[in-house]
Amino acid sequence: MSAFQPNLHIVSMDKLLIQGGVPLSGEIRISGAKNAALPILCAGLLTESTLTLTNVPHLHDVTTMLKLLGQMGVQVSLDEKNGLSLGGGNIHNPLAPYEMVKTMRASILVLGPLLARCGEARVSLPGGCAIGSRPVDLHIKGLQAMGAEIDIEHGYIVAHAKRLKGARIFMDLVSVTGTENLMMAAALADGVTVIENAAREPEVVDLAVCLNAMGARVEGAGGDIITIHGVEKLHGASHHVIPDRIETGTYLVAAAACGGRVKVKDTRHDTLDAVLEKLREAGAHITLGEDWVEIERSGPLKAVNIRTAPHPAFPTDMQAQFMALNCIADGSATIIETIFENRFMHVQELIRLGASIETQGNTAVVRGVPRLDGAIVMATDLRASASLVIAGLVAQGETTVERIYHIDRGYECIEEKLSQLGARIKRVH
Ligand code: UD1
C-alpha cells in the first residue's frame, strides 16, 4: 500500500553506485507497463462504477496519476490480492493543475475522459520538457472535431462539450497519448468516431481491451484506423495491465552489454520484435518462451544502426539503451532519433565514461571503444538514466548515477532486479 503514497513534494536525491564489469546471470520478473497503466487509470474517470486493475507497476508516475485522480474525486483503494480499484462515482473537480502536469506530461490523458464524462475540463498545458517541446495540438484538434469548445486561458486548456459527437479524425503525426485521449473521449460520444493514422503501440491496444471490457465498442486498435462506436454509459470491469516492453528491453540490453545469460519472465515478446531483431544483430542469442525471453551473449558485440519510429518500428524509448550498448561494440553505429528533438542528453554523460560519440541534429555516430571507465554521471530523463545504468554496469570501476528520481518514474526496483542478476549495484541516500 505504501508504495503508492510517497510524498510527491520531496524529490529524492538518491544515487546509484555501480561496480561495473560483472556479467549478468539469472532470472527476473517484468512489471506491468507504465505507459499502459497511465491511460488505463484515466479510463477510471469514464464510469461511475468500479474499475479493478491488476499488474499496475509501483512507480512514481503511477502515484502522481493516482493523486491527480484522487483530487478530482476518484476513490482509490488498494488490496494486495485484488489489485487497485478506482471508483469514479463522484467526479467533483475536473481539473489537472500545473503543479502536477509539469511533473508528468501523461497527465494530459485526463482531458478526453473528463470532457466525455463531465462535459468540462481544465487541464494545464504541459509546457516544455527535457526531451523537446512536445505539444498537445493533436489532442486539442481531435476533441474540437468532436464538437468540444476549447480555449487556452492562463496556461490552461479549458474545454466544454454537452456531449461529444463522433467524427472522422485524421492525425497528421502518430501520437500515442493523442490516440488514447481521443479513443477514451469517443467511447462516450454520440455516434461513430474514426481515428486515422492512429498509434499502433501495444499500450493503445491494452487500453482498447480495457475500454471494451467496460462496455465500449472500440475496433481496430493495433492498426492505424481505429473505429469507436460511442455508447451512453460504461460499466465497471477488471483488467490486467500488459507487461512493460521497455523494461523488458532495458534488461535484455543490459545483459547483452555485460555478457552472460538472463531470463526475463512475465513478459510478452510479441511486443518487442524490433528490439529483439537488433539484439540478435548485435550478436546476442535469443530464446523465446510463451511469456519469457532468454538472452545469452558470450561472443563479441557488434555495433547496430538504429532509427526510431512509431510502433512496430524501433521504439524511441529504447534508443538511449542501445546507444550505451554501441559504445562498447565492435565498429561504428549511426543512431537516428525521428520522434523527439533533443533526445540525446545521455551523450555527454556517456562521453564522461569514455565513449566516442558525435552528434549532428537528430543523428549520433557512435564509435565503439574497448572499454568504458567508471565516473560520476547525472540522469537527465527516464530512458537516458537507464542508458547510464547500463554503461555503468559495463564500465571498469565505480560509476555513480545521480538524480535517479527519473529512473524511479519508470523502473520498479531497478537496483533489486539488477542485483538479482548478480550486478554490484546499490542505492545510497
Ligand atoms: C508516448 C509515451 C512515451 C514515448 C512516446 C513515443 C506515454 C505515457 N508516453 O508519449 O514514453 O516516448 O509515446 O513513443 O505513453 N506531437 C505533436 N502534437 C501532439 C502530440 C504529439 O506534435 O499533439 C509530437 C511529439 O512532439 C512527438 C511525436 O508527436 O514529436 C510523438 O509524440 P507522442 O506519441 O504524442 O508521445 P507521447 O504520447 O507524449
Short mmCIF file of C-alpha atoms and ligand atoms in Angstrom, two decimals:
data_model
loop_
_atom_site.label_atom_id
_atom_site.label_comp_id
_atom_site.label_asym_id
_atom_site.label_seq_id
_atom_site.Cartn_x
_atom_site.Cartn_y
_atom_site.Cartn_z
CA MET A 1 0.00 0.00 0.00
CA SER A 2 2.74 2.41 0.96
CA ALA A 3 4.39 2.24 -2.45
CA PHE A 4 1.57 4.35 -3.85
CA GLN A 5 1.81 7.06 -1.24
CA PRO A 6 5.20 8.71 -1.12
CA ASN A 7 5.20 12.42 -0.52
CA LEU A 8 5.36 13.84 -4.02
CA HIS A 9 6.83 17.13 -2.93
CA ILE A 10 10.05 15.52 -1.80
CA VAL A 11 12.29 14.89 -4.78
CA SER A 12 14.55 12.00 -3.89
CA MET A 13 18.26 12.77 -4.11
CA ASP A 14 19.16 9.10 -4.16
CA LYS A 15 22.10 7.87 -6.20
CA LEU A 16 23.03 4.52 -7.63
CA LEU A 17 26.54 3.19 -7.03
CA ILE A 18 27.64 0.60 -9.55
CA GLN A 19 30.79 -1.53 -9.60
CA GLY A 20 30.95 -2.46 -13.27
CA GLY A 21 32.46 -5.27 -15.27
CA VAL A 22 30.36 -8.17 -13.98
CA PRO A 23 28.45 -10.44 -16.40
CA LEU A 24 24.74 -10.83 -15.60
CA SER A 25 23.02 -14.13 -14.98
CA GLY A 26 19.73 -15.30 -13.50
CA GLU A 27 16.01 -14.60 -13.81
CA ILE A 28 13.83 -11.57 -13.15
CA ARG A 29 10.14 -10.75 -13.41
CA ILE A 30 8.92 -7.89 -15.56
CA SER A 31 6.42 -5.40 -14.07
CA GLY A 32 3.25 -4.03 -15.63
CA ALA A 33 3.68 -1.41 -18.34
CA LYS A 34 3.82 2.19 -17.12
CA ASN A 35 2.59 3.52 -20.44
CA ALA A 36 -0.37 1.14 -20.44
CA ALA A 37 -1.23 1.71 -16.77
CA LEU A 38 -1.36 5.53 -17.03
CA PRO A 39 -4.10 5.78 -19.72
CA ILE A 40 -5.98 2.85 -18.19
CA LEU A 41 -6.06 4.62 -14.81
CA CYS A 42 -7.62 7.60 -16.62
CA ALA A 43 -10.26 5.28 -18.08
CA GLY A 44 -11.48 5.00 -14.48
CA LEU A 45 -12.90 8.52 -14.99
CA LEU A 46 -15.29 7.23 -17.65
CA THR A 47 -17.56 5.22 -15.35
CA GLU A 48 -19.32 5.70 -12.03
CA SER A 49 -18.75 2.00 -11.32
CA THR A 50 -15.58 0.33 -10.10
CA LEU A 51 -12.63 -0.41 -12.37
CA THR A 52 -10.31 -3.01 -10.85
CA LEU A 53 -6.76 -3.28 -12.17
CA THR A 54 -4.02 -5.81 -11.59
CA ASN A 55 -0.35 -5.66 -12.62
CA VAL A 56 -0.19 -1.88 -12.11
CA PRO A 57 3.51 -1.11 -11.50
CA HIS A 58 4.58 0.67 -8.29
CA LEU A 59 6.15 3.74 -9.86
CA HIS A 60 6.26 7.46 -9.15
CA ASP A 61 4.32 8.28 -12.31
CA VAL A 62 1.54 5.93 -11.20
CA THR A 63 1.47 7.59 -7.77
CA THR A 64 1.27 11.01 -9.42
CA MET A 65 -1.64 9.88 -11.60
CA LEU A 66 -3.49 8.37 -8.61
CA LYS A 67 -3.02 11.58 -6.69
CA LEU A 68 -4.36 13.58 -9.63
CA LEU A 69 -7.39 11.31 -10.00
CA GLY A 70 -7.97 11.38 -6.24
CA GLN A 71 -8.05 15.17 -6.31
CA MET A 72 -10.81 15.01 -8.92
CA GLY A 73 -12.94 12.77 -6.72
CA VAL A 74 -11.95 9.25 -7.82
CA GLN A 75 -11.90 6.83 -4.87
CA VAL A 76 -8.68 4.84 -5.00
CA SER A 77 -8.30 1.67 -2.98
CA LEU A 78 -5.65 -0.96 -2.87
CA ASP A 79 -5.92 -4.58 -1.94
CA GLU A 80 -2.89 -6.84 -2.11
CA LYS A 81 -4.95 -9.69 -3.56
CA ASN A 82 -7.35 -7.96 -5.92
CA GLY A 83 -5.18 -5.07 -7.06
CA LEU A 84 -6.12 -1.46 -7.42
CA SER A 85 -9.72 -0.24 -7.57
CA LEU A 86 -10.94 3.08 -8.89
CA GLY A 87 -14.39 4.38 -8.08
CA GLY A 88 -15.50 7.21 -10.34
CA GLY A 89 -18.89 7.80 -8.71
CA ASN A 90 -18.28 11.39 -7.76
CA ILE A 91 -16.04 13.44 -10.05
CA HIS A 92 -16.45 16.88 -8.48
CA ASN A 93 -13.30 18.64 -9.64
CA PRO A 94 -12.44 18.16 -13.36
CA LEU A 95 -9.10 19.95 -13.03
CA ALA A 96 -5.47 18.97 -13.66
CA PRO A 97 -3.32 21.69 -12.06
CA TYR A 98 0.01 22.90 -13.43
CA GLU A 99 1.96 21.57 -10.42
CA MET A 100 1.02 18.01 -11.36
CA VAL A 101 1.04 18.25 -15.16
CA LYS A 102 4.55 19.72 -15.16
CA THR A 103 5.94 16.70 -13.29
CA MET A 104 4.23 14.24 -15.62
CA ARG A 105 3.20 15.02 -19.16
CA ALA A 106 0.93 11.98 -19.31
CA SER A 107 -1.48 13.96 -17.08
CA ILE A 108 -2.88 15.25 -20.39
CA LEU A 109 -4.61 11.84 -20.61
CA VAL A 110 -7.35 13.06 -18.23
CA LEU A 111 -8.55 15.63 -20.77
CA GLY A 112 -10.57 13.32 -23.06
CA PRO A 113 -12.20 11.25 -20.30
CA LEU A 114 -13.10 14.31 -18.17
CA LEU A 115 -14.70 16.07 -21.10
CA ALA A 116 -16.66 12.98 -22.12
CA ARG A 117 -17.86 12.22 -18.61
CA CYS A 118 -18.32 15.68 -17.02
CA GLY A 119 -18.81 17.91 -20.08
CA GLU A 120 -15.95 20.12 -18.93
CA ALA A 121 -12.26 20.01 -18.09
CA ARG A 122 -9.44 22.35 -17.12
CA VAL A 123 -6.04 20.84 -17.81
CA SER A 124 -2.77 22.73 -17.59
CA LEU A 125 -0.68 22.89 -20.75
CA PRO A 126 2.36 20.70 -20.18
CA GLY A 127 4.96 23.26 -21.23
CA GLY A 128 8.48 22.29 -22.23
CA CYS A 129 10.17 19.13 -21.08
CA ALA A 130 13.65 17.75 -21.14
CA ILE A 131 13.24 15.86 -24.41
CA GLY A 132 11.78 18.61 -26.55
CA SER A 133 8.74 20.83 -26.85
CA ARG A 134 6.16 18.00 -27.11
CA PRO A 135 3.00 19.95 -27.99
CA VAL A 136 -0.57 18.68 -27.46
CA ASP A 137 -2.20 20.28 -30.52
CA LEU A 138 -3.37 16.92 -31.89
CA HIS A 139 -5.26 16.13 -28.69
CA ILE A 140 -6.98 19.53 -28.87
CA LYS A 141 -7.77 19.38 -32.61
CA GLY A 142 -9.28 15.91 -32.27
CA LEU A 143 -11.57 16.96 -29.43
CA GLN A 144 -12.60 20.08 -31.36
CA ALA A 145 -13.51 17.86 -34.31
CA MET A 146 -15.82 16.04 -31.89
CA GLY A 147 -17.55 19.31 -31.08
CA ALA A 148 -15.69 20.45 -27.98
CA GLU A 149 -15.23 24.17 -27.36
CA ILE A 150 -11.66 24.71 -26.29
CA ASP A 151 -9.91 27.88 -25.17
CA ILE A 152 -6.46 28.40 -23.76
CA GLU A 153 -6.74 30.58 -20.65
CA HIS A 154 -3.85 31.44 -18.34
CA GLY A 155 -1.85 28.39 -19.43
CA TYR A 156 -4.81 26.04 -19.10
CA ILE A 157 -6.78 24.12 -21.71
CA VAL A 158 -10.38 24.95 -20.85
CA ALA A 159 -12.76 22.57 -22.60
CA HIS A 160 -16.56 22.29 -22.73
CA ALA A 161 -18.93 19.97 -24.55
CA LYS A 162 -22.53 18.98 -23.73
CA ARG A 163 -21.98 15.63 -25.36
CA LEU A 164 -19.13 14.93 -27.74
CA LYS A 165 -20.11 13.82 -31.24
CA GLY A 166 -18.49 11.09 -33.29
CA ALA A 167 -16.17 12.42 -36.00
CA ARG A 168 -13.58 11.35 -38.55
CA ILE A 169 -10.20 12.44 -37.22
CA PHE A 170 -7.02 12.30 -39.26
CA MET A 171 -3.89 12.68 -37.14
CA ASP A 172 -1.08 14.18 -39.19
CA LEU A 173 1.53 12.78 -36.77
CA VAL A 174 1.36 9.47 -34.99
CA SER A 175 0.76 10.29 -31.31
CA VAL A 176 0.43 7.62 -28.64
CA THR A 177 -1.28 9.60 -25.87
CA GLY A 178 -3.14 11.62 -28.53
CA THR A 179 -4.71 8.43 -29.89
CA GLU A 180 -5.50 7.23 -26.35
CA ASN A 181 -7.10 10.52 -25.30
CA LEU A 182 -9.37 10.59 -28.35
CA MET A 183 -10.26 6.91 -28.01
CA MET A 184 -11.43 7.47 -24.42
CA ALA A 185 -13.39 10.60 -25.35
CA ALA A 186 -15.02 8.82 -28.30
CA ALA A 187 -16.08 5.87 -26.12
CA LEU A 188 -18.88 8.03 -24.62
CA ALA A 189 -19.55 10.23 -27.67
CA ASP A 190 -22.75 10.30 -29.66
CA GLY A 191 -22.10 8.37 -32.88
CA VAL A 192 -19.09 6.83 -34.58
CA THR A 193 -15.53 8.17 -34.40
CA VAL A 194 -12.85 7.05 -36.83
CA ILE A 195 -9.23 7.84 -35.92
CA GLU A 196 -6.94 7.64 -38.94
CA ASN A 197 -3.16 7.38 -38.70
CA ALA A 198 -3.66 6.15 -35.14
CA ALA A 199 -0.75 4.98 -33.00
CA ARG A 200 -0.34 1.17 -33.14
CA GLU A 201 1.57 0.75 -29.86
CA PRO A 202 0.68 -2.29 -27.68
CA GLU A 203 -0.34 0.14 -24.92
CA VAL A 204 -3.06 1.57 -27.20
CA VAL A 205 -4.32 -1.97 -27.72
CA ASP A 206 -4.31 -2.65 -23.98
CA LEU A 207 -6.39 0.48 -23.36
CA ALA A 208 -8.86 -0.65 -26.04
CA VAL A 209 -9.15 -4.08 -24.38
CA CYS A 210 -9.88 -2.40 -21.04
CA LEU A 211 -12.42 0.01 -22.55
CA ASN A 212 -14.21 -2.86 -24.30
CA ALA A 213 -14.34 -4.77 -21.02
CA MET A 214 -16.10 -1.66 -19.63
CA GLY A 215 -18.71 -1.86 -22.39
CA ALA A 216 -17.12 0.39 -25.01
CA ARG A 217 -17.11 -0.54 -28.70
CA VAL A 218 -13.58 0.03 -29.96
CA GLU A 219 -12.46 -1.76 -33.11
CA GLY A 220 -9.17 -1.84 -34.96
CA ALA A 221 -6.75 -0.94 -32.15
CA GLY A 222 -3.28 -2.13 -33.15
CA GLY A 223 -3.92 -0.99 -36.73
CA ASP A 224 -3.75 2.57 -37.99
CA ILE A 225 -7.52 3.05 -38.27
CA ILE A 226 -9.48 2.79 -35.03
CA THR A 227 -13.28 2.92 -35.08
CA ILE A 228 -15.20 3.72 -31.91
CA HIS A 229 -18.96 3.39 -31.69
CA GLY A 230 -19.93 5.69 -28.84
CA VAL A 231 -22.15 4.34 -26.06
CA GLU A 232 -24.27 6.14 -23.41
CA LYS A 233 -22.52 4.67 -20.40
CA LEU A 234 -19.61 2.47 -19.44
CA HIS A 235 -19.71 -0.03 -16.59
CA GLY A 236 -17.15 -1.42 -14.16
CA ALA A 237 -14.66 -4.10 -15.19
CA SER A 238 -11.46 -5.89 -14.22
CA HIS A 239 -8.32 -5.62 -16.28
CA HIS A 240 -4.78 -6.99 -16.08
CA VAL A 241 -2.20 -4.49 -17.41
CA ILE A 242 0.22 -5.84 -20.06
CA PRO A 243 3.90 -6.32 -19.20
CA ASP A 244 6.30 -3.45 -19.79
CA ARG A 245 8.08 -3.94 -23.10
CA ILE A 246 10.54 -1.10 -22.45
CA GLU A 247 11.53 -2.50 -19.06
CA THR A 248 11.94 -5.90 -20.73
CA GLY A 249 14.09 -4.40 -23.48
CA THR A 250 16.22 -2.48 -20.98
CA TYR A 251 17.18 -5.64 -19.04
CA LEU A 252 17.86 -7.52 -22.27
CA VAL A 253 20.20 -4.76 -23.47
CA ALA A 254 21.93 -4.75 -20.05
CA ALA A 255 22.53 -8.49 -20.39
CA ALA A 256 23.78 -8.13 -23.96
CA ALA A 257 26.13 -5.33 -22.94
CA CYS A 258 27.53 -7.09 -19.84
CA GLY A 259 27.53 -10.59 -21.32
CA GLY A 260 26.06 -13.61 -19.57
CA ARG A 261 22.70 -15.32 -19.66
CA VAL A 262 19.47 -13.77 -18.39
CA LYS A 263 15.84 -14.87 -18.47
CA VAL A 264 13.11 -12.25 -18.17
CA LYS A 265 9.75 -13.66 -17.16
CA ASP A 266 6.13 -12.47 -17.22
CA THR A 267 6.70 -10.53 -20.42
CA ARG A 268 5.38 -10.52 -23.98
CA HIS A 269 7.95 -10.95 -26.71
CA ASP A 270 5.39 -10.23 -29.46
CA THR A 271 5.57 -6.55 -28.42
CA LEU A 272 9.36 -6.47 -28.88
CA ASP A 273 10.10 -7.61 -32.44
CA ALA A 274 12.21 -4.60 -33.49
CA VAL A 275 14.24 -4.67 -30.26
CA LEU A 276 14.88 -8.44 -30.38
CA GLU A 277 15.97 -8.16 -34.02
CA LYS A 278 18.58 -5.53 -33.08
CA LEU A 279 19.82 -7.63 -30.15
CA ARG A 280 20.34 -10.60 -32.50
CA GLU A 281 22.15 -8.32 -34.93
CA ALA A 282 24.38 -7.19 -32.04
CA GLY A 283 25.45 -10.81 -31.52
CA ALA A 284 23.09 -11.99 -28.76
CA HIS A 285 21.39 -15.36 -28.84
CA ILE A 286 17.67 -15.10 -28.03
CA THR A 287 15.32 -17.90 -26.97
CA LEU A 288 11.58 -17.26 -26.70
CA GLY A 289 9.02 -18.96 -24.47
CA GLU A 290 5.33 -18.30 -24.04
CA ASP A 291 5.82 -15.50 -21.50
CA TRP A 292 9.58 -15.24 -21.25
CA VAL A 293 12.69 -14.26 -23.20
CA GLU A 294 16.16 -15.60 -22.57
CA ILE A 295 19.23 -13.82 -23.81
CA GLU A 296 22.78 -15.08 -23.94
CA ARG A 297 25.79 -13.21 -25.18
CA SER A 298 29.28 -14.61 -24.97
CA GLY A 299 30.84 -13.68 -28.33
CA PRO A 300 31.81 -10.19 -29.49
CA LEU A 301 29.28 -7.34 -29.57
CA LYS A 302 28.60 -5.82 -32.98
CA ALA A 303 27.58 -2.19 -33.47
CA VAL A 304 23.96 -1.82 -34.68
CA ASN A 305 22.37 1.09 -36.53
CA ILE A 306 19.14 2.38 -35.03
CA ARG A 307 16.36 4.55 -36.44
CA THR A 308 13.47 5.28 -34.10
CA ALA A 309 9.91 5.41 -35.46
CA PRO A 310 6.36 4.65 -34.28
CA HIS A 311 5.46 1.03 -33.45
CA PRO A 312 6.07 -1.59 -34.81
CA ALA A 313 9.39 0.03 -35.77
CA PHE A 314 12.18 0.64 -33.25
CA PRO A 315 10.89 2.50 -30.14
CA THR A 316 12.38 5.86 -29.15
CA ASP A 317 12.15 4.69 -25.52
CA MET A 318 14.91 2.10 -26.29
CA GLN A 319 17.23 4.45 -28.19
CA ALA A 320 19.40 5.55 -25.25
CA GLN A 321 19.91 1.97 -24.01
CA PHE A 322 21.15 0.83 -27.44
CA MET A 323 23.45 3.82 -27.57
CA ALA A 324 25.13 2.53 -24.38
CA LEU A 325 25.47 -0.91 -25.99
CA ASN A 326 27.03 0.57 -29.12
CA CYS A 327 29.61 2.43 -27.01
CA ILE A 328 31.48 -0.83 -26.36
CA ALA A 329 30.62 -2.74 -29.55
CA ASP A 330 32.94 -3.56 -32.45
CA GLY A 331 32.58 -0.95 -35.21
CA SER A 332 30.55 2.22 -35.65
CA ALA A 333 26.82 2.74 -35.46
CA THR A 334 24.52 5.51 -36.62
CA ILE A 335 21.57 6.35 -34.41
CA ILE A 336 18.78 8.47 -35.85
CA GLU A 337 16.09 9.82 -33.50
CA THR A 338 12.99 10.72 -35.52
CA ILE A 339 10.36 11.06 -32.76
CA PHE A 340 11.74 13.64 -30.33
CA GLU A 341 14.06 16.58 -30.82
CA ASN A 342 16.72 16.87 -28.16
CA ARG A 343 16.70 13.24 -27.03
CA PHE A 344 20.49 12.84 -26.90
CA MET A 345 21.13 14.23 -23.44
CA HIS A 346 22.75 10.98 -22.37
CA VAL A 347 25.50 11.52 -24.97
CA GLN A 348 27.57 13.97 -22.91
CA GLU A 349 27.31 11.70 -19.88
CA LEU A 350 28.34 8.60 -21.86
CA ILE A 351 31.34 10.57 -23.14
CA ARG A 352 32.29 11.17 -19.49
CA LEU A 353 32.57 7.39 -19.17
CA GLY A 354 34.94 7.28 -22.15
CA ALA A 355 32.53 6.75 -25.06
CA SER A 356 33.23 8.16 -28.51
CA ILE A 357 30.07 9.79 -29.86
CA GLU A 358 29.45 12.64 -32.27
CA THR A 359 26.05 14.18 -32.83
CA GLN A 360 24.65 16.36 -35.53
CA GLY A 361 20.98 17.31 -35.32
CA ASN A 362 18.98 14.13 -34.77
CA THR A 363 21.86 11.80 -35.73
CA ALA A 364 24.54 10.33 -33.49
CA VAL A 365 27.54 8.36 -34.66
CA VAL A 366 28.95 6.03 -32.02
CA ARG A 367 32.42 4.53 -32.45
CA GLY A 368 32.87 1.51 -30.25
CA VAL A 369 35.74 1.67 -27.74
CA PRO A 370 37.34 -1.35 -26.00
CA ARG A 371 36.18 -0.26 -22.53
CA LEU A 372 34.38 2.40 -20.53
CA ASP A 373 35.70 3.73 -17.21
CA GLY A 374 33.52 4.48 -14.20
CA ALA A 375 32.73 8.13 -13.36
CA ILE A 376 30.06 10.29 -11.78
CA VAL A 377 27.21 10.89 -14.22
CA MET A 378 23.84 12.56 -14.00
CA ALA A 379 20.48 11.23 -15.11
CA THR A 380 18.52 13.72 -17.21
CA ASP A 381 15.38 11.84 -18.20
CA LEU A 382 13.87 8.43 -17.71
CA ARG A 383 15.39 6.43 -20.55
CA ALA A 384 18.65 8.40 -20.54
CA SER A 385 19.05 7.24 -16.94
CA ALA A 386 18.60 3.63 -17.97
CA SER A 387 21.37 4.02 -20.55
CA LEU A 388 23.71 5.39 -17.86
CA VAL A 389 22.97 2.43 -15.61
CA ILE A 390 23.79 0.04 -18.48
CA ALA A 391 27.00 1.95 -19.23
CA GLY A 392 27.89 1.84 -15.51
CA LEU A 393 27.36 -1.92 -15.46
CA VAL A 394 29.92 -2.44 -18.24
CA ALA A 395 32.39 0.24 -17.16
CA GLN A 396 35.53 -0.67 -15.22
CA GLY A 397 35.49 0.59 -11.64
CA GLU A 398 32.81 2.61 -9.91
CA THR A 399 30.07 4.65 -11.55
CA THR A 400 27.74 6.92 -9.60
CA VAL A 401 24.45 7.79 -11.28
CA GLU A 402 22.97 10.92 -9.71
CA ARG A 403 19.40 12.24 -9.83
CA ILE A 404 17.87 8.83 -10.16
CA TYR A 405 14.37 10.10 -9.37
CA HIS A 406 14.00 9.97 -13.14
CA ILE A 407 14.56 6.20 -13.01
CA ASP A 408 12.01 5.77 -10.22
CA ARG A 409 9.39 7.30 -12.50
CA GLY A 410 9.59 4.31 -14.80
CA TYR A 411 11.55 1.34 -13.38
CA GLU A 412 10.24 -0.68 -10.45
CA CYS A 413 13.05 -1.71 -8.02
CA ILE A 414 15.77 -1.41 -10.67
CA GLU A 415 18.64 -1.99 -8.22
CA GLU A 416 16.94 -5.04 -6.72
CA LYS A 417 16.28 -6.61 -10.09
CA LEU A 418 19.83 -5.98 -11.29
CA SER A 419 21.27 -7.32 -8.00
CA GLN A 420 19.21 -10.45 -8.55
CA LEU A 421 21.18 -10.85 -11.80
CA GLY A 422 24.49 -10.54 -9.97
CA ALA A 423 25.18 -6.87 -10.70
CA ARG A 424 27.02 -4.95 -7.98
CA ILE A 425 24.67 -2.02 -7.60
CA LYS A 426 23.25 -0.22 -4.59
CA ARG A 427 21.14 2.81 -3.83
CA VAL A 428 22.53 5.42 -1.47
CA HIS A 429 20.52 8.21 0.08
C1 UD1 B 1 4.31 8.36 -25.51
C2 UD1 B 1 4.99 7.64 -24.38
C3 UD1 B 1 6.50 7.92 -24.40
C4 UD1 B 1 7.08 7.62 -25.76
C5 UD1 B 1 6.28 8.31 -26.85
C6 UD1 B 1 6.72 7.90 -28.25
C7 UD1 B 1 3.26 7.52 -22.70
C8 UD1 B 1 2.75 7.97 -21.38
N1 UD1 B 1 4.40 8.06 -23.12
O1 UD1 B 1 4.48 9.76 -25.28
O2 UD1 B 1 7.12 7.11 -23.41
O3 UD1 B 1 8.41 8.06 -25.82
O4 UD1 B 1 4.88 7.98 -26.74
O5 UD1 B 1 6.61 6.54 -28.42
O6 UD1 B 1 2.67 6.67 -23.34
N2 UD1 B 1 3.23 15.57 -31.07
C9 UD1 B 1 2.74 16.73 -31.58
N3 UD1 B 1 1.48 17.15 -31.21
C10 UD1 B 1 0.71 16.43 -30.35
C11 UD1 B 1 1.22 15.24 -29.82
C12 UD1 B 1 2.48 14.83 -30.20
O7 UD1 B 1 3.40 17.40 -32.37
O8 UD1 B 1 -0.41 16.87 -30.06
C13 UD1 B 1 4.58 15.10 -31.45
C14 UD1 B 1 5.54 14.99 -30.27
O9 UD1 B 1 6.16 16.22 -30.01
C15 UD1 B 1 6.50 13.94 -30.75
C16 UD1 B 1 5.62 13.00 -31.58
O10 UD1 B 1 4.45 13.75 -31.89
O11 UD1 B 1 7.46 14.52 -31.60
C17 UD1 B 1 5.19 11.73 -30.87
O12 UD1 B 1 4.76 12.01 -29.58
P1 UD1 B 1 3.65 11.16 -28.82
O13 UD1 B 1 3.47 9.84 -29.47
O14 UD1 B 1 2.44 12.02 -28.64
O15 UD1 B 1 4.34 10.95 -27.42
P2 UD1 B 1 3.58 10.81 -26.05
O16 UD1 B 1 2.24 10.22 -26.31
O17 UD1 B 1 3.68 12.07 -25.29
#
